[in-house]
């Protein structure tokens, strides 16, 4: 080891030393690794990305070098020498995507620590000539400053490294969280004020507590989702089961393909109607009043569904017609609610810009609204899936008492949400409607398309180009519209995910019915999806994300969405494996329940496979939702202009309708023995979509902070001049 180290040191020269550690590791880790010596070197290495990492011997600084030349000035540590020996480390590392960069960082760090036993060999080697390393440092420093366009202060020209790089930072204080980033060159921002660029780059970012009104809205959503999933989760069996009850509770007897088709139509309709709800909210009624109106439609639809599922109604043939009418009315109601309740909960949080805060332990942190919005939608989605646990009860009620009892319970729970919404109405922050904003948006969009210029709708552009017709908006409105269009571009790929997601409430139910249930209803297995979300959401929000932030790794929206696509692909791959196992087992192999051996009187026998092996598929799709669906809700709100929050949310929800339409086209393949290839094809599509999505939109993550600039001057909404109260959700 010592021999190798000496050979490495022999080939090391001042002009070929690459200060790579500052780029590979978070600043806090890099400082801890610094083993100070009496060696200084000036390095010059060209890199393609034009970034520069430099230091004054006490900590790493960052800057941009012109013409793609990177410099480093630092005391050379053992770890740096190890990395500097082979410049290929840097290029190897930089070739990775940000998602994999942290892994390569960890590997390099581990190798660096293992090599620490050679430090004495490095620094005691007679082959390292300190004087030679400092030779010509003045020429190199002058070249450095010429490249950067900096003027070297006279009092700093005697610096050992040959030039002024940054004011010295007290090393003890720089390692103390209380004084972290207290560089006199940048100054210290008081609490409550917006942080400077240096503080944004170095201080830990945190979220804030949620307003009490946000929790109330989350409870309302919980009751609505309890109703939706409790009823919709039974539709597959309700439509396909025989009226005689041969394969379970008495149903409409329309078969599996009809059940899948009608179920997908219902899902499609539920995600088309949000556009209507958004237009009404943004232009006429506001979000709160629109939610109340559509709750009325929802209430009527539930009454129709319950009454026509009663045994006496089904005996008189009212079941099928009642079901069709019910899902149309319920779909109208839930769509109007969905496009408004997600932005309404985020409206309760009023901060629009970052701010400095000093924690009780003295640590200075940056309050980041993006993290708070992420937290809001994590809690919102968690409550959605608490409501989805209604599927723990409704399948048993279906099995032992009939479908009508389950629908009655859903109706009762929905009334709890309506009462909460009405009684607590004075606590909600509600944005007033913006008039003809949606109409104006489409007119402005038409002008952009006609001129093939996104600025063509701006009054300033029109005036400069001789367009005399006045428009009822200003330049800022057009900037907001462009911002909304940017957000909508991200949603183009979402339908592929919704095709994957839709499998768990349709074909996965059929798959479960092809296995030995051992007393477990086949539609009960769906509960592993919300259960996995309830378990993993707090783990990801409270454990995974904070750990990554402390390590200097921020999973921005595009990266999170990409992970969601890949997890959905993993879910479908596993479902294909399960289907292969089912087809490989008797008694009916590729046609479960259809052969003579699979018949027991009027009862169809499943293949000899335990239903429990399906569980991981629901867990994978649940975790994928945390990354992709929660992020979609967050992205639709934070990237939409204030006047179009509900509308952009409805566009996001509309992608689900496209997904249902694609799934509808695949219904003809939703039969034995084609399920295996259906799952395989959809899974591959999701994986490939994730790769393409990341390749196209990954640069959006680098611009995440700048996307909040248009909201900086937005006024805070209050009720009677009082800020919304907050409660500690932790």
GROMACS .gro file of C-alpha atoms in nm, residues 385-646:
model
  262
  385UNK     CA    1  -5.553   0.672   0.203
  386UNK     CA    2  -5.694   0.660   0.554
  387UNK     CA    3  -6.026   0.706   0.379
  388UNK     CA    4  -5.937   0.433   0.131
  389UNK     CA    5  -5.927   0.189   0.421
  390UNK     CA    6  -6.304   0.174   0.388
  391UNK     CA    7  -6.222  -0.125   0.170
  392UNK     CA    8  -6.137  -0.312   0.490
  393UNK     CA    9  -6.505  -0.305   0.583
  394UNK     CA   10  -6.710  -0.287   0.264
  395UNK     CA   11  -6.599  -0.622   0.111
  396UNK     CA   12  -6.712  -0.808   0.424
  397UNK     CA   13  -7.041  -0.620   0.426
  398UNK     CA   14  -7.081  -0.712   0.058
  399UNK     CA   15  -7.000  -1.076   0.123
  400UNK     CA   16  -7.225  -1.134   0.423
  401UNK     CA   17  -7.505  -0.874   0.386
  402UNK     CA   18  -7.503  -0.760   0.025
  403UNK     CA   19  -7.383  -0.458  -0.171
  404UNK     CA   20  -7.657  -0.228  -0.047
  405UNK     CA   21  -7.526  -0.231   0.313
  406UNK     CA   22  -7.181  -0.121   0.200
  407UNK     CA   23  -7.324   0.162  -0.011
  408UNK     CA   24  -7.535   0.277   0.284
  409UNK     CA   25  -7.227   0.303   0.505
  410UNK     CA   26  -7.050   0.511   0.238
  411UNK     CA   27  -7.348   0.746   0.219
  412UNK     CA   28  -7.346   0.799   0.597
  413UNK     CA   29  -6.974   0.878   0.604
  414UNK     CA   30  -7.012   1.133   0.323
  415UNK     CA   31  -7.261   1.325   0.535
  416UNK     CA   32  -6.996   1.362   0.806
  417UNK     CA   33  -6.774   1.548   0.558
  418UNK     CA   34  -7.053   1.781   0.446
  419UNK     CA   35  -7.138   1.871   0.806
  420UNK     CA   36  -6.771   1.947   0.883
  421UNK     CA   37  -6.742   2.164   0.573
  422UNK     CA   38  -7.049   2.369   0.661
  423UNK     CA   39  -6.993   2.410   1.036
  424UNK     CA   40  -6.627   2.516   1.003
  425UNK     CA   41  -6.668   2.742   0.698
  426UNK     CA   42  -6.550   3.057   0.881
  427UNK     CA   43  -6.207   2.907   0.951
  428UNK     CA   44  -6.108   2.856   0.588
  429UNK     CA   45  -5.896   3.092   0.379
  430UNK     CA   46  -6.070   3.122   0.043
  431UNK     CA   47  -5.944   3.306  -0.263
  432UNK     CA   48  -6.212   3.504  -0.445
  433UNK     CA   49  -6.292   3.406  -0.806
  434UNK     CA   50  -6.091   3.588  -1.072
  435UNK     CA   51  -6.364   3.659  -1.326
  436UNK     CA   52  -6.294   3.563  -1.687
  437UNK     CA   53  -5.942   3.436  -1.621
  438UNK     CA   54  -5.991   3.099  -1.796
  439UNK     CA   55  -6.151   3.261  -2.102
  440UNK     CA   56  -5.870   3.517  -2.117
  441UNK     CA   57  -5.614   3.239  -2.085
  442UNK     CA   58  -5.750   3.057  -2.390
  443UNK     CA   59  -5.761   3.383  -2.589
  444UNK     CA   60  -5.400   3.461  -2.498
  445UNK     CA   61  -5.297   3.105  -2.582
  446UNK     CA   62  -5.459   3.144  -2.924
  447UNK     CA   63  -5.254   3.458  -2.988
  448UNK     CA   64  -4.934   3.276  -2.892
  449UNK     CA   65  -5.011   2.988  -3.127
  450UNK     CA   66  -5.109   3.217  -3.415
  451UNK     CA   67  -4.788   3.420  -3.387
  452UNK     CA   68  -4.571   3.121  -3.290
  453UNK     CA   69  -4.434   3.339  -3.014
  454UNK     CA   70  -4.508   3.298  -2.642
  455UNK     CA   71  -4.475   3.674  -2.590
  456UNK     CA   72  -4.723   3.759  -2.864
  457UNK     CA   73  -5.011   3.795  -2.617
  458UNK     CA   74  -4.830   4.057  -2.406
  459UNK     CA   75  -4.967   4.413  -2.444
  460UNK     CA   76  -4.609   4.544  -2.464
  461UNK     CA   77  -4.527   4.309  -2.753
  462UNK     CA   78  -4.849   4.392  -2.935
  463UNK     CA   79  -4.785   4.764  -2.905
  464UNK     CA   80  -4.429   4.726  -3.030
  465UNK     CA   81  -4.549   4.523  -3.328
  466UNK     CA   82  -4.832   4.753  -3.435
  467UNK     CA   83  -5.123   4.552  -3.290
  468UNK     CA   84  -5.384   4.813  -3.200
  469UNK     CA   85  -5.657   4.591  -3.054
  470UNK     CA   86  -5.655   4.619  -2.674
  471UNK     CA   87  -5.649   4.309  -2.453
  472UNK     CA   88  -5.792   4.287  -2.097
  473UNK     CA   89  -5.472   4.157  -1.938
  474UNK     CA   90  -5.119   4.274  -1.867
  475UNK     CA   91  -4.773   4.131  -1.930
  476UNK     CA   92  -4.766   3.962  -1.590
  477UNK     CA   93  -5.078   3.761  -1.678
  478UNK     CA   94  -4.901   3.624  -1.986
  479UNK     CA   95  -4.598   3.533  -1.776
  480UNK     CA   96  -4.831   3.346  -1.541
  481UNK     CA   97  -4.992   3.166  -1.834
  482UNK     CA   98  -4.651   3.059  -1.964
  483UNK     CA   99  -4.572   2.930  -1.618
  484UNK     CA  100  -4.895   2.728  -1.615
  485UNK     CA  101  -4.814   2.582  -1.956
  486UNK     CA  102  -4.471   2.483  -1.830
  487UNK     CA  103  -4.633   2.293  -1.543
  488UNK     CA  104  -4.878   2.123  -1.778
  489UNK     CA  105  -4.593   1.998  -1.999
  490UNK     CA  106  -4.470   1.785  -1.710
  491UNK     CA  107  -4.808   1.611  -1.689
  492UNK     CA  108  -4.799   1.484  -2.048
  493UNK     CA  109  -4.643   1.153  -1.940
  494UNK     CA  110  -4.874   1.092  -1.644
  495UNK     CA  111  -5.138   0.887  -1.834
  496UNK     CA  112  -4.894   0.594  -1.853
  497UNK     CA  113  -4.868   0.591  -1.475
  498UNK     CA  114  -5.246   0.603  -1.439
  499UNK     CA  115  -5.275   0.297  -1.663
  500UNK     CA  116  -5.050   0.115  -1.414
  501UNK     CA  117  -5.239   0.254  -1.117
  502UNK     CA  118  -5.578   0.158  -1.260
  503UNK     CA  119  -5.483  -0.209  -1.260
  504UNK     CA  120  -5.509  -0.242  -0.883
  505UNK     CA  121  -5.882  -0.165  -0.873
  506UNK     CA  122  -5.972  -0.366  -1.184
  507UNK     CA  123  -5.753  -0.648  -1.311
  508UNK     CA  124  -5.574  -0.703  -0.980
  509UNK     CA  125  -5.915  -0.778  -0.825
  510UNK     CA  126  -5.975  -1.036  -1.097
  511UNK     CA  127  -5.626  -1.178  -1.041
  512UNK     CA  128  -5.694  -1.215  -0.668
  513UNK     CA  129  -6.014  -1.402  -0.751
  514UNK     CA  130  -5.809  -1.658  -0.947
  515UNK     CA  131  -5.620  -1.763  -0.632
  516UNK     CA  132  -5.711  -1.944  -0.312
  517UNK     CA  133  -5.855  -1.676  -0.082
  518UNK     CA  134  -5.874  -1.884   0.238
  519UNK     CA  135  -6.169  -1.677   0.356
  520UNK     CA  136  -6.030  -1.343   0.234
  521UNK     CA  137  -6.255  -1.166  -0.023
  522UNK     CA  138  -6.067  -1.096  -0.346
  523UNK     CA  139  -6.149  -0.724  -0.337
  524UNK     CA  140  -6.011  -0.695   0.017
  525UNK     CA  141  -5.655  -0.720  -0.116
  526UNK     CA  142  -5.681  -0.364  -0.250
  527UNK     CA  143  -5.633  -0.240   0.105
  528UNK     CA  144  -5.263  -0.315   0.092
  529UNK     CA  145  -5.227  -0.013  -0.138
  530UNK     CA  146  -5.353   0.247   0.113
  531UNK     CA  147  -5.192   0.059   0.403
  532UNK     CA  148  -4.853   0.077   0.233
  533UNK     CA  149  -4.906   0.451   0.176
  534UNK     CA  150  -4.999   0.503   0.542
  535UNK     CA  151  -4.684   0.321   0.652
  536UNK     CA  152  -4.433   0.461   0.404
  537UNK     CA  153  -4.554   0.822   0.377
  538UNK     CA  154  -4.432   0.924   0.726
  539UNK     CA  155  -4.113   0.722   0.680
  540UNK     CA  156  -4.034   0.901   0.355
  541UNK     CA  157  -4.138   1.246   0.481
  542UNK     CA  158  -3.985   1.221   0.829
  543UNK     CA  159  -3.686   0.994   0.772
  544UNK     CA  160  -3.578   0.958   0.409
  545UNK     CA  161  -3.612   1.319   0.290
  546UNK     CA  162  -3.445   1.478   0.598
  547UNK     CA  163  -3.154   1.232   0.577
  548UNK     CA  164  -3.103   1.316   0.212
  549UNK     CA  165  -3.122   1.692   0.281
  550UNK     CA  166  -2.860   1.667   0.556
  551UNK     CA  167  -2.638   1.483   0.310
  552UNK     CA  168  -2.683   1.765   0.060
  553UNK     CA  169  -2.913   1.563  -0.166
  554UNK     CA  170  -3.244   1.725  -0.253
  555UNK     CA  171  -3.495   1.503  -0.433
  556UNK     CA  172  -3.660   1.764  -0.650
  557UNK     CA  173  -3.999   1.704  -0.818
  558UNK     CA  174  -3.871   1.568  -1.149
  559UNK     CA  175  -3.648   1.314  -0.975
  560UNK     CA  176  -3.934   1.204  -0.747
  561UNK     CA  177  -4.174   1.162  -1.039
  562UNK     CA  178  -3.916   0.953  -1.225
  563UNK     CA  179  -3.877   0.723  -0.926
  564UNK     CA  180  -4.255   0.687  -0.922
  565UNK     CA  181  -4.260   0.568  -1.284
  566UNK     CA  182  -3.994   0.308  -1.212
  567UNK     CA  183  -4.169   0.179  -0.901
  568UNK     CA  184  -4.492   0.143  -1.100
  569UNK     CA  185  -4.298  -0.060  -1.355
  570UNK     CA  186  -4.170  -0.280  -1.073
  571UNK     CA  187  -4.529  -0.333  -0.956
  572UNK     CA  188  -4.644  -0.451  -1.299
  573UNK     CA  189  -4.338  -0.673  -1.339
  574UNK     CA  190  -4.424  -0.842  -1.012
  575UNK     CA  191  -4.791  -0.877  -1.115
  576UNK     CA  192  -4.675  -1.051  -1.434
  577UNK     CA  193  -4.472  -1.295  -1.226
  578UNK     CA  194  -4.775  -1.369  -1.007
  579UNK     CA  195  -4.990  -1.424  -1.316
  580UNK     CA  196  -4.731  -1.668  -1.451
  581UNK     CA  197  -4.746  -1.860  -1.122
  582UNK     CA  198  -5.127  -1.872  -1.143
  583UNK     CA  199  -5.118  -2.001  -1.501
  584UNK     CA  200  -4.864  -2.265  -1.398
  585UNK     CA  201  -5.090  -2.404  -1.124
  586UNK     CA  202  -5.395  -2.630  -1.146
  587UNK     CA  203  -5.664  -2.719  -1.171
  588UNK     CA  204  -5.739  -2.496  -1.471
  589UNK     CA  205  -5.397  -2.339  -1.542
  590UNK     CA  206  -5.440  -2.061  -1.803
  591UNK     CA  207  -5.820  -2.054  -1.763
  592UNK     CA  208  -5.889  -2.036  -1.386
  593UNK     CA  209  -6.238  -2.152  -1.291
  594UNK     CA  210  -6.335  -2.233  -1.650
  595UNK     CA  211  -6.243  -2.601  -1.680
  596UNK     CA  212  -6.454  -2.894  -1.558
  597UNK     CA  213  -6.219  -2.954  -1.266
  598UNK     CA  214  -6.269  -2.593  -1.161
  599UNK     CA  215  -6.643  -2.628  -1.114
  600UNK     CA  216  -6.811  -2.722  -0.786
  601UNK     CA  217  -7.180  -2.699  -0.853
  602UNK     CA  218  -7.254  -2.333  -0.913
  603UNK     CA  219  -6.919  -2.223  -0.763
  604UNK     CA  220  -6.602  -2.160  -0.966
  605UNK     CA  221  -6.284  -2.293  -0.806
  606UNK     CA  222  -5.962  -2.085  -0.824
  607UNK     CA  223  -5.618  -2.223  -0.904
  608UNK     CA  224  -5.402  -2.362  -0.624
  609UNK     CA  225  -5.206  -2.045  -0.544
  610UNK     CA  226  -5.225  -1.855  -0.214
  611UNK     CA  227  -5.372  -1.506  -0.248
  612UNK     CA  228  -5.103  -1.359  -0.018
  613UNK     CA  229  -4.837  -1.365  -0.291
  614UNK     CA  230  -5.015  -1.071  -0.456
  615UNK     CA  231  -4.938  -0.840  -0.161
  616UNK     CA  232  -4.605  -0.691  -0.285
  617UNK     CA  233  -4.771  -0.563  -0.603
  618UNK     CA  234  -5.000  -0.340  -0.396
  619UNK     CA  235  -4.706  -0.223  -0.183
  620UNK     CA  236  -4.501  -0.125  -0.489
  621UNK     CA  237  -4.786   0.071  -0.646
  622UNK     CA  238  -4.855   0.240  -0.311
  623UNK     CA  239  -4.496   0.362  -0.272
  624UNK     CA  240  -4.494   0.477  -0.633
  625UNK     CA  241  -4.799   0.694  -0.557
  626UNK     CA  242  -4.608   0.869  -0.278
  627UNK     CA  243  -4.341   0.974  -0.525
  628UNK     CA  244  -4.545   1.050  -0.835
  629UNK     CA  245  -4.904   1.127  -0.733
  630UNK     CA  246  -4.822   1.341  -0.428
  631UNK     CA  247  -4.561   1.528  -0.631
  632UNK     CA  248  -4.814   1.584  -0.908
  633UNK     CA  249  -5.058   1.750  -0.667
  634UNK     CA  250  -4.776   1.962  -0.525
  635UNK     CA  251  -4.643   2.057  -0.869
  636UNK     CA  252  -4.987   2.151  -1.001
  637UNK     CA  253  -5.034   2.394  -0.711
  638UNK     CA  254  -4.689   2.544  -0.672
  639UNK     CA  255  -4.626   2.597  -1.043
  640UNK     CA  256  -4.971   2.734  -1.125
  641UNK     CA  257  -5.030   3.112  -1.110
  642UNK     CA  258  -5.263   3.225  -0.827
  643UNK     CA  259  -5.550   3.296  -1.066
  644UNK     CA  260  -5.544   2.946  -1.219
  645UNK     CA  261  -5.474   2.708  -0.929
  646UNK     CA  262  -5.793   2.503  -0.972
   0.00000   0.00000   0.00000
